[in-house]
Short mmCIF file of C-alpha atoms and ligand atoms in Angstrom, two decimals:
data_model
loop_
_atom_site.label_atom_id
_atom_site.label_comp_id
_atom_site.label_asym_id
_atom_site.label_seq_id
_atom_site.Cartn_x
_atom_site.Cartn_y
_atom_site.Cartn_z
CA UNK A 1 3.40 3.73 24.85
CA UNK A 2 0.01 3.55 23.18
CA UNK A 3 -0.48 1.22 20.22
CA UNK A 4 -3.28 0.03 17.98
CA UNK A 5 -3.39 -3.74 18.45
CA UNK A 6 -5.44 -6.41 16.66
CA UNK A 7 -6.36 -9.41 18.81
CA UNK A 8 -8.53 -11.17 16.22
CA UNK A 9 -11.37 -10.43 13.83
CA UNK A 10 -13.32 -7.29 14.91
CA UNK A 11 -11.18 -7.03 18.04
CA UNK A 12 -9.10 -3.88 17.70
CA UNK A 13 -7.81 -2.20 20.85
CA UNK A 14 -5.76 0.86 21.66
CA UNK A 15 -3.64 -0.24 24.57
CA UNK A 16 -0.47 0.44 26.51
CA UNK A 17 2.59 -1.55 25.47
CA UNK A 18 6.05 -1.56 26.98
CA UNK A 19 8.69 0.36 25.00
CA UNK A 20 12.10 -1.08 24.38
CA UNK A 21 15.27 0.88 23.65
CA UNK A 22 16.87 0.43 20.22
CA UNK A 23 19.69 -2.11 20.13
CA UNK A 24 22.86 -1.78 18.04
CA UNK A 25 21.85 -1.35 14.39
CA UNK A 26 18.35 -0.14 15.26
CA UNK A 27 16.59 3.21 15.37
CA UNK A 28 13.56 4.24 17.43
CA UNK A 29 11.13 6.43 15.52
CA UNK A 30 8.57 8.66 17.25
CA UNK A 31 5.63 7.92 14.96
CA UNK A 32 3.57 10.92 13.89
CA UNK A 33 1.09 9.66 11.32
CA UNK A 34 0.03 6.22 10.15
CA UNK A 35 -2.05 5.37 7.08
CA UNK A 36 -4.70 2.64 7.33
CA UNK A 37 -4.19 0.17 4.48
CA UNK A 38 -6.48 -2.40 2.88
CA UNK A 39 -4.53 -5.18 4.59
CA UNK A 40 -5.03 -3.50 8.00
CA UNK A 41 -8.76 -3.49 7.26
CA UNK A 42 -8.69 -7.20 6.41
CA UNK A 43 -6.98 -7.99 9.73
CA UNK A 44 -9.56 -5.87 11.53
CA UNK A 45 -12.60 -7.39 9.84
CA UNK A 46 -11.57 -11.02 9.44
CA UNK A 47 -8.53 -11.47 11.70
CA UNK A 48 -6.61 -12.54 8.60
CA UNK A 49 -5.33 -11.51 5.19
CA UNK A 50 -5.51 -14.50 2.85
CA UNK A 51 -3.52 -17.25 4.55
CA UNK A 52 -2.02 -14.96 7.17
CA UNK A 53 -4.06 -15.45 10.34
CA UNK A 54 -3.70 -13.39 13.52
CA UNK A 55 -2.82 -15.89 16.26
CA UNK A 56 -1.40 -13.45 18.82
CA UNK A 57 -1.86 -9.72 19.51
CA UNK A 58 -0.24 -7.68 16.74
CA UNK A 59 0.32 -3.96 16.34
CA UNK A 60 -1.12 -3.04 12.94
CA UNK A 61 0.24 -0.55 10.42
CA UNK A 62 3.05 -0.33 7.89
CA UNK A 63 2.56 3.18 6.45
CA UNK A 64 4.20 5.53 8.93
CA UNK A 65 6.07 8.80 9.20
CA UNK A 66 7.60 10.45 12.25
CA UNK A 67 10.89 11.71 13.58
CA UNK A 68 14.00 9.91 14.79
CA UNK A 69 13.76 9.49 18.55
CA UNK A 70 16.98 7.59 19.36
CA UNK A 71 19.71 5.55 17.73
CA UNK A 72 20.94 2.24 19.13
CA UNK A 73 24.48 2.07 20.55
CA UNK A 74 27.10 2.57 17.83
CA UNK A 75 24.42 2.96 15.16
CA UNK A 76 24.79 5.42 12.31
CA UNK A 77 21.72 7.08 10.84
CA UNK A 78 19.81 10.34 10.77
CA UNK A 79 20.13 12.28 14.02
CA UNK A 80 17.37 12.63 16.59
CA UNK A 81 14.58 14.92 15.42
CA UNK A 82 15.03 14.21 11.70
CA UNK A 83 11.70 13.73 9.88
CA UNK A 84 11.66 10.20 8.49
CA UNK A 85 9.53 7.45 7.09
CA UNK A 86 10.05 3.70 7.39
CA UNK A 87 10.48 1.17 4.60
CA UNK A 88 8.28 -1.64 5.94
CA UNK A 89 10.29 -4.60 4.60
CA UNK A 90 13.36 -6.32 6.01
CA UNK A 91 14.61 -8.81 3.44
CA UNK A 92 16.98 -11.73 3.99
CA UNK A 93 19.51 -10.86 1.28
CA UNK A 94 20.26 -14.56 0.69
CA UNK A 95 17.26 -16.23 -0.97
CA UNK A 96 17.08 -16.63 -4.79
CA UNK A 97 14.67 -13.67 -5.11
CA UNK A 98 16.91 -11.36 -3.08
CA UNK A 99 19.95 -12.49 -5.07
CA UNK A 100 18.06 -11.85 -8.32
CA UNK A 101 17.37 -8.25 -7.27
CA UNK A 102 13.67 -8.86 -6.63
CA UNK A 103 13.65 -8.31 -2.92
CA UNK A 104 9.89 -7.71 -2.86
CA UNK A 105 9.59 -11.47 -3.47
CA UNK A 106 11.94 -12.42 -0.61
CA UNK A 107 10.93 -15.81 0.79
CA UNK A 108 11.98 -14.79 4.29
CA UNK A 109 10.78 -11.19 4.47
CA UNK A 110 9.74 -9.43 7.65
CA UNK A 111 7.05 -6.86 6.89
CA UNK A 112 5.74 -4.41 9.47
CA UNK A 113 2.35 -5.34 10.87
CA UNK A 114 2.11 -8.69 9.10
CA UNK A 115 0.90 -12.03 10.46
CA UNK A 116 2.74 -13.96 7.72
CA UNK A 117 5.28 -15.11 10.32
CA UNK A 118 4.90 -16.45 13.82
CA UNK A 119 5.72 -14.64 16.00
CA UNK A 120 4.09 -11.87 13.96
CA UNK A 121 6.07 -8.81 12.90
CA UNK A 122 4.68 -5.98 15.02
CA UNK A 123 3.56 -2.92 13.06
CA UNK A 124 3.92 0.83 13.16
CA UNK A 125 0.71 2.12 14.77
CA UNK A 126 2.56 2.70 18.02
CA UNK A 127 4.06 5.81 19.54
CA UNK A 128 7.62 4.55 19.33
CA UNK A 129 8.63 2.13 16.61
CA UNK A 130 12.00 0.35 16.75
CA UNK A 131 13.27 -0.87 13.36
CA UNK A 132 16.58 -1.76 11.66
CA UNK A 133 18.43 1.47 10.85
CA UNK A 134 18.54 0.84 7.10
CA UNK A 135 14.74 0.91 6.93
CA UNK A 136 14.63 4.49 8.21
CA UNK A 137 14.50 6.97 5.33
CA UNK A 138 14.82 10.74 5.86
CA UNK A 139 12.08 12.75 4.17
CA UNK A 140 13.16 14.84 1.20
CA UNK A 141 13.52 18.54 2.03
CA UNK A 142 10.14 20.24 2.34
CA UNK A 143 7.98 17.12 1.99
CA UNK A 144 5.04 17.38 4.41
CA UNK A 145 4.41 14.32 6.62
CA UNK A 146 0.78 14.19 5.41
CA UNK A 147 2.08 13.52 1.90
CA UNK A 148 5.10 11.43 2.87
CA UNK A 149 2.81 8.94 4.62
CA UNK A 150 1.58 7.96 1.13
CA UNK A 151 5.04 6.70 0.14
CA UNK A 152 4.25 3.04 0.87
CA UNK A 153 1.01 2.73 -1.15
CA UNK A 154 2.49 4.96 -3.88
CA UNK A 155 5.49 2.62 -4.07
CA UNK A 156 3.03 -0.24 -4.67
CA UNK A 157 1.59 1.82 -7.54
CA UNK A 158 4.99 2.67 -8.99
CA UNK A 159 6.02 -1.00 -8.90
CA UNK A 160 2.75 -2.03 -10.58
CA UNK A 161 3.47 0.47 -13.36
CA UNK A 162 7.00 -0.86 -13.72
CA UNK A 163 5.51 -4.33 -14.16
CA UNK A 164 3.24 -2.89 -16.86
CA UNK A 165 6.17 -1.74 -19.00
CA UNK A 166 6.22 1.56 -20.86
CA UNK A 167 3.06 3.63 -20.36
CA UNK A 168 4.28 6.83 -22.03
CA UNK A 169 1.75 7.85 -24.67
CA UNK A 170 -0.37 4.79 -23.88
CA UNK A 171 -3.99 4.30 -22.93
CA UNK A 172 -4.14 2.97 -19.37
CA UNK A 173 -7.24 1.56 -17.71
CA UNK A 174 -7.29 1.19 -13.94
CA UNK A 175 -10.10 -0.87 -12.41
CA UNK A 176 -10.83 0.08 -8.81
CA UNK A 177 -10.39 3.60 -7.45
CA UNK A 178 -9.37 2.91 -3.88
CA UNK A 179 -6.11 4.49 -2.66
CA UNK A 180 -3.96 2.09 -4.73
CA UNK A 181 -5.99 2.65 -7.91
CA UNK A 182 -5.93 6.43 -7.46
CA UNK A 183 -2.21 6.54 -6.66
CA UNK A 184 -1.56 4.37 -9.72
CA UNK A 185 -3.58 6.83 -11.81
CA UNK A 186 -1.49 9.74 -10.54
CA UNK A 187 1.77 7.86 -11.15
CA UNK A 188 0.63 6.83 -14.65
CA UNK A 189 -0.07 10.44 -15.56
CA UNK A 190 3.33 11.43 -14.18
CA UNK A 191 4.89 8.71 -16.35
CA UNK A 192 3.32 10.25 -19.45
CA UNK A 193 0.31 8.02 -20.09
CA UNK A 194 -1.85 9.69 -22.75
CA UNK A 195 -5.09 8.53 -21.22
CA UNK A 196 -5.86 7.24 -17.74
CA UNK A 197 -9.35 5.82 -17.33
CA UNK A 198 -10.40 4.74 -13.85
CA UNK A 199 -13.46 2.62 -13.07
CA UNK A 200 -15.33 1.79 -9.88
CA UNK A 201 -18.69 0.52 -8.70
CA UNK A 202 -19.12 3.64 -6.55
CA UNK A 203 -19.24 7.32 -7.45
CA UNK A 204 -17.43 8.77 -4.43
CA UNK A 205 -14.02 7.13 -5.01
CA UNK A 206 -14.15 8.22 -8.65
CA UNK A 207 -14.15 11.84 -7.47
CA UNK A 208 -10.80 11.17 -5.83
CA UNK A 209 -9.56 9.58 -9.06
CA UNK A 210 -10.47 12.71 -11.01
CA UNK A 211 -8.79 14.93 -8.41
CA UNK A 212 -5.50 13.05 -8.77
CA UNK A 213 -5.41 13.18 -12.56
CA UNK A 214 -7.61 10.50 -14.14
CA UNK A 215 -8.54 11.77 -17.61
CA UNK A 216 -11.85 9.91 -17.46
CA UNK A 217 -13.79 7.95 -14.87
CA UNK A 218 -16.42 5.30 -15.48
CA UNK A 219 -19.08 4.14 -13.03
CA UNK A 220 -19.07 0.45 -13.88
CA UNK A 221 -22.79 -0.13 -13.39
CA UNK A 222 -24.01 2.40 -15.96
CA UNK A 223 -21.33 2.58 -18.64
CA UNK A 224 -20.38 0.22 -21.44
CA UNK A 225 -17.23 -1.75 -20.78
CA UNK A 226 -13.98 -0.01 -21.67
CA UNK A 227 -12.15 -1.78 -24.49
CA UNK A 228 -8.82 -1.48 -26.26
CA UNK A 229 -6.67 -0.26 -23.40
CA UNK A 230 -2.95 -0.78 -23.99
CA UNK A 231 -2.49 -1.56 -20.31
CA UNK A 232 -5.06 -2.56 -17.69
CA UNK A 233 -4.12 -2.35 -14.04
CA UNK A 234 -6.60 -4.28 -11.91
CA UNK A 235 -6.65 -2.62 -8.49
CA UNK A 236 -9.92 -3.84 -7.02
CA UNK A 237 -9.26 -7.53 -6.32
CA UNK A 238 -12.80 -8.31 -7.44
CA UNK A 239 -12.97 -11.64 -9.35
CA UNK A 240 -15.32 -10.03 -11.89
CA UNK A 241 -12.81 -7.26 -12.47
CA UNK A 242 -9.98 -9.75 -13.02
CA UNK A 243 -11.98 -11.36 -15.83
CA UNK A 244 -13.11 -7.93 -17.07
CA UNK A 245 -9.50 -6.77 -17.34
CA UNK A 246 -8.81 -9.49 -19.93
CA UNK A 247 -11.76 -8.29 -21.99
CA UNK A 248 -10.83 -4.62 -21.69
CA UNK A 249 -7.25 -4.84 -22.91
CA UNK A 250 -6.37 -4.65 -26.60
CA UNK A 251 -4.88 -7.56 -28.54
CA UNK A 252 -1.27 -8.01 -27.46
CA UNK A 253 -1.79 -5.73 -24.45
CA UNK A 254 -0.77 -6.13 -20.82
CA UNK A 255 -2.85 -6.80 -17.72
CA UNK A 256 -1.27 -6.20 -14.33
CA UNK A 257 -3.00 -7.60 -11.25
CA UNK A 258 -2.31 -5.57 -8.10
CA UNK A 259 -5.62 -5.98 -6.23
CA UNK A 260 -5.61 -9.15 -4.12
CA UNK A 261 -8.48 -11.45 -5.16
CA UNK A 262 -10.20 -13.55 -2.48
CA UNK A 263 -8.40 -16.74 -1.46
CA UNK A 264 -8.95 -19.67 -3.81
CA UNK A 265 -9.40 -19.75 -7.56
CA UNK A 266 -11.16 -17.04 -9.54
CA UNK A 267 -12.68 -17.38 -13.05
CA UNK A 268 -10.12 -16.61 -15.73
CA UNK A 269 -10.97 -16.12 -19.43
CA UNK A 270 -8.09 -18.22 -20.69
CA UNK A 271 -9.30 -18.27 -24.29
CA UNK A 272 -9.07 -14.50 -24.45
CA UNK A 273 -5.60 -14.50 -22.90
CA UNK A 274 -4.36 -17.03 -25.45
CA UNK A 275 -6.01 -15.87 -28.66
CA UNK A 276 -5.28 -12.20 -28.03
CA UNK A 277 -1.78 -12.93 -26.71
CA UNK A 278 -2.27 -10.94 -23.54
CA UNK A 279 0.52 -10.60 -20.98
CA UNK A 280 -0.96 -11.16 -17.52
CA UNK A 281 1.37 -10.18 -14.69
CA UNK A 282 1.06 -10.15 -10.95
CA UNK A 283 2.68 -7.39 -8.93
CA UNK A 284 3.49 -7.53 -5.22
CA UNK A 285 4.59 -4.72 -2.92
CA UNK A 286 7.79 -2.94 -4.06
CA UNK A 287 11.49 -2.60 -3.40
CA UNK A 288 13.50 0.50 -4.31
CA UNK A 289 10.32 2.13 -5.65
CA UNK A 290 9.88 3.43 -2.09
CA UNK A 291 12.53 6.06 -2.84
CA UNK A 292 10.97 6.81 -6.24
CA UNK A 293 7.64 7.35 -4.50
CA UNK A 294 9.13 9.77 -1.97
CA UNK A 295 10.75 11.63 -4.83
CA UNK A 296 7.47 11.89 -6.76
CA UNK A 297 5.74 13.19 -3.62
CA UNK A 298 8.49 15.74 -3.03
CA UNK A 299 8.14 16.92 -6.62
CA UNK A 300 4.45 17.65 -6.06
CA UNK A 301 2.58 14.62 -7.45
CA UNK A 302 -1.06 15.79 -7.02
CA UNK A 303 -2.30 13.10 -4.63
CA UNK A 304 -3.51 15.09 -1.63
CA UNK A 305 -7.15 14.19 -2.37
CA UNK A 306 -6.40 10.56 -1.52
CA UNK A 307 -6.18 11.45 2.20
CA UNK A 308 -9.75 12.11 3.28
CA UNK A 309 -9.64 11.83 7.09
CA UNK A 310 -7.22 12.10 10.00
CA UNK A 311 -8.21 10.79 13.45
CA UNK A 312 -6.34 10.63 16.75
CA UNK A 313 -4.97 7.20 17.70
CA UNK A 314 -7.49 6.84 20.52
CA UNK A 315 -10.26 6.84 17.90
CA UNK A 316 -8.59 4.11 15.83
CA UNK A 317 -11.70 1.89 15.78
CA UNK A 318 -13.70 4.76 14.32
CA UNK A 319 -10.90 5.39 11.82
CA UNK A 320 -10.97 1.77 10.67
CA UNK A 321 -14.76 1.88 10.25
CA UNK A 322 -14.42 5.06 8.22
CA UNK A 323 -11.67 3.62 6.03
CA UNK A 324 -13.88 0.63 5.30
CA UNK A 325 -16.71 2.87 4.08
CA UNK A 326 -15.78 3.61 0.47
CA UNK A 327 -18.72 5.96 0.07
CA UNK A 328 -17.15 8.31 2.59
CA UNK A 329 -13.42 7.76 2.84
CA UNK A 330 -10.33 6.94 0.81
CA UNK A 331 -7.08 6.94 2.82
CA UNK A 332 -7.64 7.48 6.55
CA UNK A 333 -4.70 8.55 8.73
CA UNK A 334 -4.18 8.00 12.45
CA UNK A 335 -2.44 10.84 14.30
CA UNK A 336 -0.26 9.39 17.03
CA UNK A 337 0.89 12.73 18.42
CA UNK A 338 -2.42 13.65 20.07
ZN1 ZN B 1 -0.18 -0.31 2.64
ZN1 ZN B 2 15.33 -12.97 0.59
#
């Protein structure tokens, strides 16, 4: 089968890999579409994401949809041909986080296309992906694969909003209008936020933000800073934006950090956090929000504008370059069926 494999920084190859049949408890999925994520781009550009360094060839990708190809011996699950997506996390079920019902914080997680472990967990940009059966989720009736492929990043957005607390009737500021920022904007509107302001350094991504329901967008370079938001969701990972989020939230408000800042320490306006009693919360991946996200997509959440390009797998390198160009692209999909 063909797969999109990272060998190190700037060394991305589409190559032939050997398939293996699903074992008991596993399902093989014929992958149709895969979404290129910010973390995939980090692996491609730098050969690492934070502390996770690529030390052996790894299939990238953790946002995939397809159809069931085969079930392992004695395995129960959706029958062959069923349109499905794949929850990218396998959790241990035993660690304190898992036992506390916060499986997204599992200390022993296996996540598709992640170099956090050695050997690395191979990802989903391959024609035939074999995963544990309980990670395979049938698509809701009528949900198009092009929309379903957004379930993973939308689940990140839904979890970030859950971390923010109630947003109904509130004024929400989202800094950064990449796919995560835009999907968070759409989910915040769906959750009843009165106002959803999205900022960015570039004009093109703000168009996507408007298309998915932002009530206002602000080009950071030429507008005064937004102030008095009830909730700020920082989705850019820029150190300046992390500090800016503290200044933009109202007294007693909540700041949720979803964008991953660069490794190391970033400046933090501690005085502001203390004297204005601001809740600062991190948010990481998601758990059962994957199902919530699929449900929102099936109910017509207006997020189609987030997907800007679809390229065949053989042009993966071009797709990655496109996805990295925020003036041109938002979410770029790879089509593994052609
Ligand atoms: Zn992702
Ligand atoms: Zn665990």
